[in-house]
Amino acid sequence: MFKKIFFVTALLLASLLSAKPVVIASIAPVGYLAKAVGGDKIEVQSLAKGDVHSYEPKPNDMKAVAKASLFIAAGLEFEEAWIPRFKASAKNLVVVQSDAKIAKLKEEHAGHGEHDEEHSGHDDHKAKDDKHSGHSGHAAKDKHADHKAKDDKHSGHAGHAEHDEKHEAHEEHDEEHEAHADPHVWLNPMLAITMARNISDALIAMDKANKDFYLKNFQKLMNDLLAFDESAKNELAGLKNRKFVVYHPAWGYFAEHYDLEQISIERNGKEPKIDEMASTVKMIKDENIKVIFADPNRSQKSAQVLASQTGAKVELLDPLGYNLLENLKIAVRAIKDANSPK
């Protein structure tokens, strides 16, 4: 009897000692980056699927978070509300911002070079395509470092007392827009490298014994993303028409990086109005747009209406697909095909 108890106890202890740290990613593509770096040393679970703007954790999500050692955030709205609750349910939970040191585009302007702030954080995140040795000294090369924020304040109201009330309303409107930065940074492969590096740093801080393992995996992931980026630049270089139409403006960082122009059907998170639809129909015809890219996580109704009125066809691009590298390849092929002469 004593031997049996000893044996069972030994098995339980061995199981506890060999248990992998649980890492929770807020969304699937961040989970992909975490798994690529963490490999078989960690267990990864992604939370929000589908429309992340309306995400609320299910009981099973809360149970998973309660067991987690690390939560990887990505700068999404729902995280602000739920991370404090996650930390309350898991006292030892460490939260890391995978989007740290990445300046954001404004969501309503995402796609062609307008920013909330100067990209000073990228001075430490420049990488040359032909020189990427080590871990701490490199980060993603991208075009954000030279861009400055556009000041969209309603300065014309200044000094006009009779417009105080309207001016205050405009300031509130500005603040609301400033708060809605575009979170889709993972769709720029250079920024995805920065995110992966932040994740690698967090895993090393949590599990120093496997530092070399995480560094090796990070290096491979970075090399894969850099190889993709070089290929993507070559594929997209010859496009004369560099505009593409999407329902939801998720592809702004991708568009900016590859010198494309994203045109969104959705306006500030809402279905377009009748007059906006009419102007979009005209633009699609004038620009000879052949494809409208819809988001599988959102309504495709407006995209289908526009397609029926313009002769364009609707195709799907998923900004939240798990396999980030493959998703980026799909996007490059789709946009190239849509904008190439037939």
Short mmCIF file of C-alpha atoms in Angstrom, two decimals:
data_model
loop_
_atom_site.label_atom_id
_atom_site.label_comp_id
_atom_site.label_asym_id
_atom_site.label_seq_id
_atom_site.Cartn_x
_atom_site.Cartn_y
_atom_site.Cartn_z
CA MET A 1 0.00 0.00 0.00
CA PHE A 2 2.80 2.40 0.94
CA LYS A 3 4.58 1.67 -2.33
CA LYS A 4 1.42 2.39 -4.29
CA ILE A 5 0.90 5.74 -2.55
CA PHE A 6 4.56 6.62 -3.11
CA PHE A 7 4.29 5.73 -6.80
CA VAL A 8 1.13 7.81 -7.32
CA THR A 9 2.68 10.76 -5.47
CA ALA A 10 5.81 10.51 -7.60
CA LEU A 11 3.72 10.54 -10.77
CA LEU A 12 1.81 13.61 -9.61
CA LEU A 13 5.02 15.45 -8.78
CA ALA A 14 6.55 14.53 -12.13
CA SER A 15 3.42 15.75 -13.88
CA LEU A 16 3.53 19.07 -12.05
CA LEU A 17 7.22 19.53 -12.73
CA SER A 18 6.83 18.78 -16.44
CA ALA A 19 3.74 20.97 -16.93
CA LYS A 20 4.25 23.59 -19.58
CA PRO A 21 3.59 27.26 -18.81
CA VAL A 22 0.21 28.35 -20.16
CA VAL A 23 0.41 31.43 -22.38
CA ILE A 24 -2.76 33.26 -23.38
CA ALA A 25 -2.77 35.40 -26.52
CA SER A 26 -5.54 37.92 -26.97
CA ILE A 27 -5.98 37.01 -30.67
CA ALA A 28 -5.00 34.16 -32.97
CA PRO A 29 -2.18 35.80 -35.00
CA VAL A 30 -0.46 36.82 -31.76
CA GLY A 31 -0.91 33.23 -30.60
CA TYR A 32 0.85 32.17 -33.80
CA LEU A 33 3.82 34.40 -33.00
CA ALA A 34 3.93 33.11 -29.42
CA LYS A 35 3.87 29.48 -30.54
CA ALA A 36 6.51 30.10 -33.20
CA VAL A 37 8.86 31.47 -30.53
CA GLY A 38 7.82 29.26 -27.61
CA GLY A 39 7.54 25.98 -29.51
CA ASP A 40 6.94 22.92 -27.40
CA LYS A 41 8.09 24.66 -24.23
CA ILE A 42 4.75 26.45 -23.78
CA GLU A 43 1.04 25.82 -24.18
CA VAL A 44 -0.66 28.61 -26.12
CA GLN A 45 -4.33 29.48 -26.22
CA SER A 46 -5.87 32.37 -28.16
CA LEU A 47 -8.96 34.13 -26.85
CA ALA A 48 -10.86 36.42 -29.25
CA LYS A 49 -12.05 34.91 -32.50
CA GLY A 50 -14.33 36.52 -35.06
CA ASP A 51 -15.23 40.15 -34.42
CA VAL A 52 -12.80 41.20 -31.67
CA HIS A 53 -14.62 44.51 -31.21
CA SER A 54 -17.54 42.70 -29.57
CA TYR A 55 -15.52 40.03 -27.73
CA GLU A 56 -16.38 39.02 -24.19
CA PRO A 57 -14.62 36.08 -22.49
CA LYS A 58 -16.57 32.87 -22.06
CA PRO A 59 -16.35 30.83 -18.83
CA ASN A 60 -13.81 28.51 -20.46
CA ASP A 61 -11.68 31.52 -21.40
CA MET A 62 -11.68 32.72 -17.80
CA LYS A 63 -10.68 29.23 -16.61
CA ALA A 64 -7.79 29.17 -19.06
CA VAL A 65 -6.62 32.64 -17.98
CA ALA A 66 -6.76 31.60 -14.33
CA LYS A 67 -4.17 28.87 -15.08
CA ALA A 68 -1.95 31.08 -17.23
CA SER A 69 1.51 32.41 -16.46
CA LEU A 70 1.59 34.98 -19.27
CA PHE A 71 -1.00 37.05 -21.12
CA ILE A 72 0.09 38.55 -24.44
CA ALA A 73 -1.88 41.67 -25.31
CA ALA A 74 -1.96 43.36 -28.70
CA GLY A 75 -3.36 46.83 -28.01
CA LEU A 76 -7.01 45.93 -28.62
CA GLU A 77 -9.97 47.73 -27.09
CA PHE A 78 -11.39 44.75 -25.21
CA GLU A 79 -8.07 44.25 -23.41
CA GLU A 80 -8.47 47.54 -21.52
CA ALA A 81 -11.67 46.30 -19.92
CA TRP A 82 -10.69 42.70 -19.33
CA ILE A 83 -7.01 42.63 -18.40
CA PRO A 84 -7.68 43.98 -14.87
CA ARG A 85 -10.23 41.18 -14.40
CA PHE A 86 -7.82 38.61 -15.80
CA LYS A 87 -5.14 39.75 -13.34
CA ALA A 88 -7.66 39.56 -10.50
CA SER A 89 -8.47 35.93 -11.39
CA ALA A 90 -4.81 34.93 -11.82
CA LYS A 91 -2.71 36.63 -9.15
CA ASN A 92 0.64 35.70 -10.71
CA LEU A 93 -0.35 36.52 -14.29
CA VAL A 94 2.23 38.59 -16.16
CA VAL A 95 0.88 40.82 -18.94
CA VAL A 96 3.13 41.78 -21.86
CA GLN A 97 2.23 44.25 -24.60
CA SER A 98 3.37 42.67 -27.83
CA ASP A 99 2.76 46.00 -29.57
CA ALA A 100 5.13 47.91 -27.28
CA LYS A 101 7.22 50.60 -29.03
CA ILE A 102 5.02 50.52 -32.13
CA ALA A 103 3.40 53.84 -32.96
CA LYS A 104 -0.11 53.55 -34.32
CA LEU A 105 -2.00 54.76 -37.34
CA LYS A 106 -5.43 56.24 -36.86
CA GLU A 107 -7.98 53.66 -37.85
CA GLU A 108 -10.11 55.99 -39.98
CA HIS A 109 -7.03 57.05 -41.97
CA ALA A 110 -5.25 53.72 -41.91
CA GLY A 111 -3.67 52.91 -45.24
CA HIS A 112 -1.67 55.90 -46.36
CA GLY A 113 0.77 57.41 -43.96
CA GLU A 114 -1.14 59.36 -41.31
CA HIS A 115 -0.07 58.84 -37.72
CA ASP A 116 -1.09 59.67 -34.19
CA GLU A 117 2.45 60.44 -33.14
CA GLU A 118 6.01 60.63 -34.37
CA HIS A 119 7.51 57.19 -34.63
CA SER A 120 10.32 57.84 -32.22
CA GLY A 121 9.95 54.37 -30.76
CA HIS A 122 11.17 52.87 -33.99
CA ASP A 123 14.68 54.24 -33.69
CA ASP A 124 15.50 51.10 -31.73
CA HIS A 125 13.61 48.85 -34.12
CA LYS A 126 15.41 49.30 -37.44
CA ALA A 127 16.66 46.21 -39.21
CA LYS A 128 18.64 45.81 -42.40
CA ASP A 129 17.37 43.08 -44.69
CA ASP A 130 20.86 41.62 -45.02
CA LYS A 131 22.00 41.90 -41.41
CA HIS A 132 19.95 40.27 -38.67
CA SER A 133 22.29 38.56 -36.23
CA GLY A 134 21.56 38.35 -32.51
CA HIS A 135 18.42 39.24 -30.59
CA SER A 136 18.67 42.48 -28.68
CA GLY A 137 20.20 44.69 -31.31
CA HIS A 138 17.76 44.19 -34.15
CA ALA A 139 14.17 45.01 -34.79
CA ALA A 140 11.95 45.52 -37.73
CA LYS A 141 12.86 47.91 -40.47
CA ASP A 142 9.83 49.87 -41.54
CA LYS A 143 8.89 53.17 -43.08
CA HIS A 144 7.26 54.54 -39.94
CA ALA A 145 10.41 56.15 -38.53
CA ASP A 146 10.29 59.09 -40.92
CA HIS A 147 6.60 59.90 -40.55
CA LYS A 148 5.01 62.45 -38.23
CA ALA A 149 1.50 62.78 -36.91
CA LYS A 150 -1.05 64.82 -38.71
CA ASP A 151 -2.58 67.43 -36.42
CA ASP A 152 -6.30 67.15 -36.95
CA LYS A 153 -7.40 69.46 -34.14
CA HIS A 154 -10.15 71.91 -34.99
CA SER A 155 -7.91 74.95 -34.50
CA GLY A 156 -10.24 77.18 -36.48
CA HIS A 157 -12.50 77.44 -33.43
CA ALA A 158 -9.80 79.04 -31.26
CA GLY A 159 -10.58 82.54 -30.05
CA HIS A 160 -14.26 82.46 -30.99
CA ALA A 161 -16.23 82.56 -27.76
CA GLU A 162 -19.52 82.16 -29.55
CA HIS A 163 -18.39 78.71 -30.67
CA ASP A 164 -17.29 77.44 -27.26
CA GLU A 165 -19.96 74.79 -27.09
CA LYS A 166 -19.26 73.52 -30.61
CA HIS A 167 -15.52 73.68 -29.95
CA GLU A 168 -15.88 71.49 -26.85
CA ALA A 169 -17.91 69.04 -28.87
CA HIS A 170 -15.18 68.96 -31.53
CA GLU A 171 -12.52 68.38 -28.87
CA GLU A 172 -14.48 65.44 -27.51
CA HIS A 173 -14.83 64.19 -31.08
CA ASP A 174 -11.06 64.52 -31.61
CA GLU A 175 -10.28 62.70 -28.39
CA GLU A 176 -12.62 59.91 -29.39
CA HIS A 177 -10.84 59.53 -32.72
CA GLU A 178 -7.39 59.71 -31.12
CA ALA A 179 -8.40 56.86 -28.83
CA HIS A 180 -9.27 54.67 -31.83
CA ALA A 181 -5.82 53.84 -33.07
CA ASP A 182 -5.59 51.06 -35.63
CA PRO A 183 -4.49 47.95 -33.71
CA HIS A 184 -3.74 45.71 -36.73
CA VAL A 185 0.03 46.09 -36.49
CA TRP A 186 0.71 42.36 -37.02
CA LEU A 187 -0.24 42.74 -40.70
CA ASN A 188 3.02 44.57 -41.39
CA PRO A 189 5.69 41.82 -41.31
CA MET A 190 8.32 44.22 -39.95
CA LEU A 191 6.08 45.15 -37.04
CA ALA A 192 5.27 41.46 -36.55
CA ILE A 193 8.99 40.96 -35.96
CA THR A 194 8.91 43.64 -33.28
CA MET A 195 5.93 41.88 -31.68
CA ALA A 196 7.73 38.54 -31.81
CA ARG A 197 10.79 40.07 -30.19
CA ASN A 198 8.65 41.47 -27.36
CA ILE A 199 7.12 38.03 -26.91
CA SER A 200 10.55 36.39 -26.92
CA ASP A 201 11.78 38.81 -24.24
CA ALA A 202 8.74 37.97 -22.10
CA LEU A 203 9.23 34.21 -22.47
CA ILE A 204 12.90 34.52 -21.55
CA ALA A 205 12.02 36.58 -18.46
CA MET A 206 9.53 33.88 -17.46
CA ASP A 207 11.74 30.89 -18.32
CA LYS A 208 15.43 31.82 -18.34
CA ALA A 209 16.52 28.19 -18.52
CA ASN A 210 15.25 27.98 -22.11
CA LYS A 211 16.63 31.33 -23.30
CA ASP A 212 18.69 29.87 -26.14
CA PHE A 213 15.70 27.87 -27.36
CA TYR A 214 13.51 30.99 -27.55
CA LEU A 215 16.24 33.03 -29.21
CA LYS A 216 16.79 30.36 -31.86
CA ASN A 217 13.07 30.17 -32.62
CA PHE A 218 12.78 33.93 -32.75
CA GLN A 219 15.67 34.10 -35.21
CA LYS A 220 13.97 31.55 -37.48
CA LEU A 221 10.63 33.36 -37.34
CA MET A 222 12.32 36.67 -38.11
CA ASN A 223 14.19 35.18 -41.07
CA ASP A 224 10.93 33.71 -42.41
CA LEU A 225 9.17 37.07 -42.15
CA LEU A 226 12.09 38.89 -43.76
CA ALA A 227 12.18 36.41 -46.64
CA PHE A 228 8.46 36.87 -47.12
CA ASP A 229 8.84 40.65 -47.04
CA GLU A 230 11.51 40.62 -49.74
CA SER A 231 9.36 38.39 -51.92
CA ALA A 232 6.25 40.52 -51.31
CA LYS A 233 8.05 43.72 -52.31
CA ASN A 234 9.15 42.10 -55.56
CA GLU A 235 5.67 40.81 -56.33
CA LEU A 236 3.95 44.13 -55.67
CA ALA A 237 6.60 46.39 -57.20
CA GLY A 238 5.18 46.44 -60.70
CA LEU A 239 1.57 47.28 -59.85
CA LYS A 240 0.39 50.48 -61.52
CA ASN A 241 -2.95 50.55 -59.72
CA ARG A 242 -2.01 50.41 -56.04
CA LYS A 243 -5.47 50.92 -54.56
CA PHE A 244 -7.52 48.13 -53.05
CA VAL A 245 -11.00 48.25 -51.51
CA VAL A 246 -11.81 46.57 -48.21
CA TYR A 247 -14.90 46.49 -46.03
CA HIS A 248 -13.11 47.01 -42.71
CA PRO A 249 -9.86 49.07 -42.65
CA ALA A 250 -7.68 46.36 -41.13
CA TRP A 251 -4.90 46.46 -43.72
CA GLY A 252 -3.52 49.95 -43.13
CA TYR A 253 -0.08 48.91 -41.85
CA PHE A 254 0.24 46.38 -44.66
CA ALA A 255 -0.78 49.01 -47.21
CA GLU A 256 1.61 51.63 -45.90
CA HIS A 257 4.55 49.24 -45.79
CA TYR A 258 4.05 48.15 -49.40
CA ASP A 259 3.13 51.59 -50.74
CA LEU A 260 -0.47 50.61 -51.40
CA GLU A 261 -3.65 52.55 -50.70
CA GLN A 262 -6.41 50.95 -48.67
CA ILE A 263 -9.93 52.29 -49.31
CA SER A 264 -12.48 51.32 -46.69
CA ILE A 265 -16.21 50.82 -47.21
CA GLU A 266 -16.85 50.94 -43.47
CA ARG A 267 -16.68 54.46 -42.01
CA ASN A 268 -15.55 54.84 -38.39
CA GLY A 269 -16.78 51.37 -37.51
CA LYS A 270 -20.21 51.82 -39.11
CA GLU A 271 -22.00 50.81 -42.28
CA PRO A 272 -21.64 53.53 -44.95
CA LYS A 273 -24.50 55.94 -45.54
CA ILE A 274 -26.33 56.13 -48.88
CA ASP A 275 -24.30 59.08 -50.14
CA GLU A 276 -21.06 57.39 -49.06
CA MET A 277 -22.05 54.23 -50.92
CA ALA A 278 -22.77 56.30 -54.02
CA SER A 279 -19.36 57.96 -53.90
CA THR A 280 -17.69 54.58 -53.35
CA VAL A 281 -19.53 53.13 -56.36
CA LYS A 282 -18.23 56.01 -58.48
CA MET A 283 -14.68 55.56 -57.17
CA ILE A 284 -14.71 51.82 -57.88
CA LYS A 285 -15.85 52.43 -61.45
CA ASP A 286 -13.47 55.34 -62.02
CA GLU A 287 -10.48 53.41 -60.64
CA ASN A 288 -11.48 50.21 -62.45
CA ILE A 289 -11.45 48.23 -59.20
CA LYS A 290 -12.20 44.59 -59.94
CA VAL A 291 -12.23 43.10 -56.42
CA ILE A 292 -13.75 44.15 -53.10
CA PHE A 293 -12.12 42.45 -50.12
CA ALA A 294 -14.52 41.52 -47.35
CA ASP A 295 -13.66 40.44 -43.81
CA PRO A 296 -14.97 36.95 -42.94
CA ASN A 297 -15.38 38.09 -39.33
CA ARG A 298 -17.81 40.88 -40.28
CA SER A 299 -20.91 41.56 -42.32
CA GLN A 300 -20.39 41.24 -46.07
CA LYS A 301 -23.67 42.90 -47.02
CA SER A 302 -22.26 46.26 -48.11
CA ALA A 303 -19.47 44.59 -50.07
CA GLN A 304 -22.02 42.46 -51.93
CA VAL A 305 -24.19 45.51 -52.67
CA LEU A 306 -21.19 47.39 -54.09
CA ALA A 307 -20.20 44.37 -56.13
CA SER A 308 -23.67 44.13 -57.66
CA GLN A 309 -23.58 47.83 -58.59
CA THR A 310 -20.07 47.91 -60.00
CA GLY A 311 -19.42 44.48 -61.50
CA ALA A 312 -16.60 43.84 -59.05
CA LYS A 313 -16.37 40.52 -57.26
CA VAL A 314 -16.11 39.91 -53.52
CA GLU A 315 -13.16 38.01 -52.05
CA LEU A 316 -12.26 37.35 -48.43
CA LEU A 317 -9.14 38.47 -46.58
CA ASP A 318 -8.92 37.51 -42.92
CA PRO A 319 -6.87 39.89 -40.74
CA LEU A 320 -7.31 37.57 -37.75
CA GLY A 321 -6.32 34.22 -39.24
CA TYR A 322 -4.04 32.11 -37.03
CA ASN A 323 -1.25 31.39 -39.50
CA LEU A 324 0.01 34.93 -39.91
CA LEU A 325 2.76 34.19 -42.42
CA GLU A 326 0.44 32.25 -44.71
CA ASN A 327 -2.25 34.94 -44.33
CA LEU A 328 0.19 37.62 -45.46
CA LYS A 329 1.16 35.51 -48.48
CA ILE A 330 -2.53 35.13 -49.37
CA ALA A 331 -3.03 38.91 -49.10
CA VAL A 332 -0.09 39.66 -51.41
CA ARG A 333 -1.29 37.19 -54.04
CA ALA A 334 -4.88 38.41 -53.83
CA ILE A 335 -4.05 42.12 -54.11
CA LYS A 336 -1.56 41.48 -56.91
CA ASP A 337 -4.10 39.43 -58.87
CA ALA A 338 -6.86 41.99 -58.27
CA ASN A 339 -4.71 44.86 -59.57
CA SER A 340 -2.95 43.12 -62.45
CA PRO A 341 -4.18 43.63 -66.03
CA LYS A 342 -6.29 40.73 -67.24
#
